[in-house]
Amino acid sequence: MTPPPILRTLPDLRALTRGWHRQGETIGVVPTMGALHDGHLSLVEAAKARCDRVIVTIFVNPKQFNNPDDLARYPRTEEDDAAKLARFSIDALYAPGAEQIYPDGFATTVSVSGLTDVMEGAHRPGHFDGVATVCTKLFTQTSATDAFFGDKDFQQLQVVTRLARDLDLPITIHGCPTIRDIDGLALSSRNLLLSDRARTIAPRLFEEMEGIAEGLAKGQAFEELQRAAIARLERAGFTGVDYLDLRAADDLSQLDTPTRPARLFAAAWLAGVRLIDNIAV
Ligand code: PAF
C-alpha cells in the first residue's frame, strides 16, 4: 500500500497522461474537494473497475462558494486523504494550486442554463458556474475518458452530464450511488463540521424523506407530506429548510405526484451546517 504520487502542476500531469494516451489507455477521473470519505472512495472503486488509469483530483474550488466563510471553513485534510487512497493503487493524485486552474487573466465561465435555475442554483448564486467551469478545466487537464460523480449531488451530476454533452467533451460521466452511514445520513465532507449533538439529529433529514416516499407510494398528497416533514424537522432542531422538493429525475422540473421517474431533494440547515440529500421515489 503506497500513497499515490501527488502532482501539483499541469505540465507534470500532462507528462504523465501523454504516455497513457499513446498506449490507448482509458483514464478515469474522480474530481473532489478533499476531506475524503467512503462516498468518495466508492467513486474511486468504480473508476478502478472501469478504467486502465485513475486520477483523483483535490481542489477546493473558490469559484463555487457563494459564501466566503463557507470556503474558509471547508475541511482540508490532504495528508489523510492521500493515506486513504493508498489501498486503491491509483495512478495519481492531482492537487493543483489555484494558479494551475485559474491562471492570471483567467476570464472564462462555463454556464449551464435551465437545470441550474432551481434548488442549489437558486440558493447558491454562482455555485454551478463555478462547478461547471472547474469540471471543464479538470476534464481537459486530466484528458480523462471517464468521470465519476456521486448521486448524492444529483443536480451537480445532471449539470456536469449536460455540459459534457453540450460541449462535445470526449468523456463519459458516470453517476454512482449515494453512500450512507449506518443511521442513514448521506456521507458528505461537511458532516465533519457537525457537533456531536447535531450529528445525532442529522439522520432525521433522510428519515423524513423516506417517510415522504412511503406516503407518496400510498397515494398521499405531496404538499401535505412536505408540510408535515418540514414542521417535524424544525421541531427536531433544524433551523431552516431551503427546499424539500419532488422533481423529475431528468429535467428537474417540479412535480406534485411522481408520474414519471422522480426524486425527492432536500437542503436543510442544522447548527450552521447545510445538509443536502436526495432519493429516488
Ligand atoms: O462535488 C464536489 O466535491 C465538487 O463540486 C467538484 C465536483 C469536485 C467540483 O469542485
Short mmCIF file of N, CA and C and ligand atoms in Angstrom, two decimals, residues 31-33 40 59 61 64 131 134-135 149 153 156, ligand 1:
data_model
loop_
_atom_site.label_atom_id
_atom_site.label_comp_id
_atom_site.label_asym_id
_atom_site.label_seq_id
_atom_site.Cartn_x
_atom_site.Cartn_y
_atom_site.Cartn_z
N PRO A 31 -13.22 13.75 -9.50
CA PRO A 31 -12.98 15.11 -9.01
C PRO A 31 -13.51 15.26 -7.58
N THR A 32 -12.70 15.80 -6.68
CA THR A 32 -13.14 16.00 -5.29
C THR A 32 -12.59 17.33 -4.78
N MET A 33 -13.13 17.72 -3.62
CA MET A 33 -12.54 18.86 -2.92
C MET A 33 -11.86 18.37 -1.64
N HIS A 40 -16.57 9.11 -1.48
CA HIS A 40 -15.54 9.37 -2.49
C HIS A 40 -14.82 8.05 -2.86
N PHE A 59 -9.18 19.74 -5.21
CA PHE A 59 -9.06 21.19 -5.40
C PHE A 59 -10.28 21.83 -4.77
N ASN A 61 -12.44 24.48 -4.73
CA ASN A 61 -12.65 25.43 -5.83
C ASN A 61 -13.32 26.72 -5.35
N GLN A 64 -16.88 28.09 -6.65
CA GLN A 64 -18.22 27.51 -6.42
C GLN A 64 -18.77 27.81 -5.04
N VAL A 131 -18.85 25.23 -10.47
CA VAL A 131 -18.71 23.77 -10.64
C VAL A 131 -18.46 23.45 -12.12
N VAL A 134 -14.91 24.59 -13.24
CA VAL A 134 -13.79 23.78 -12.73
C VAL A 134 -13.83 22.37 -13.31
N CYS A 135 -15.03 21.81 -13.48
CA CYS A 135 -15.10 20.45 -14.03
C CYS A 135 -14.59 20.44 -15.47
N PHE A 149 -19.05 10.68 -10.49
CA PHE A 149 -19.69 11.62 -9.55
C PHE A 149 -20.73 10.85 -8.74
N ASP A 153 -24.98 14.39 -4.95
CA ASP A 153 -25.15 15.72 -5.55
C ASP A 153 -25.78 15.52 -6.92
N GLN A 156 -25.84 18.38 -9.40
CA GLN A 156 -24.50 18.57 -9.96
C GLN A 156 -24.21 17.53 -11.05
O1 PAF B 1 -18.64 17.61 -5.58
C1 PAF B 1 -17.58 18.24 -5.38
O2 PAF B 1 -16.79 17.89 -4.49
C2 PAF B 1 -17.26 19.43 -6.24
O3 PAF B 1 -18.40 20.15 -6.55
C3 PAF B 1 -16.44 19.08 -7.50
C4 PAF B 1 -17.24 18.20 -8.43
C5 PAF B 1 -15.16 18.38 -7.11
C6 PAF B 1 -16.08 20.36 -8.26
O4 PAF B 1 -15.30 21.20 -7.49
#
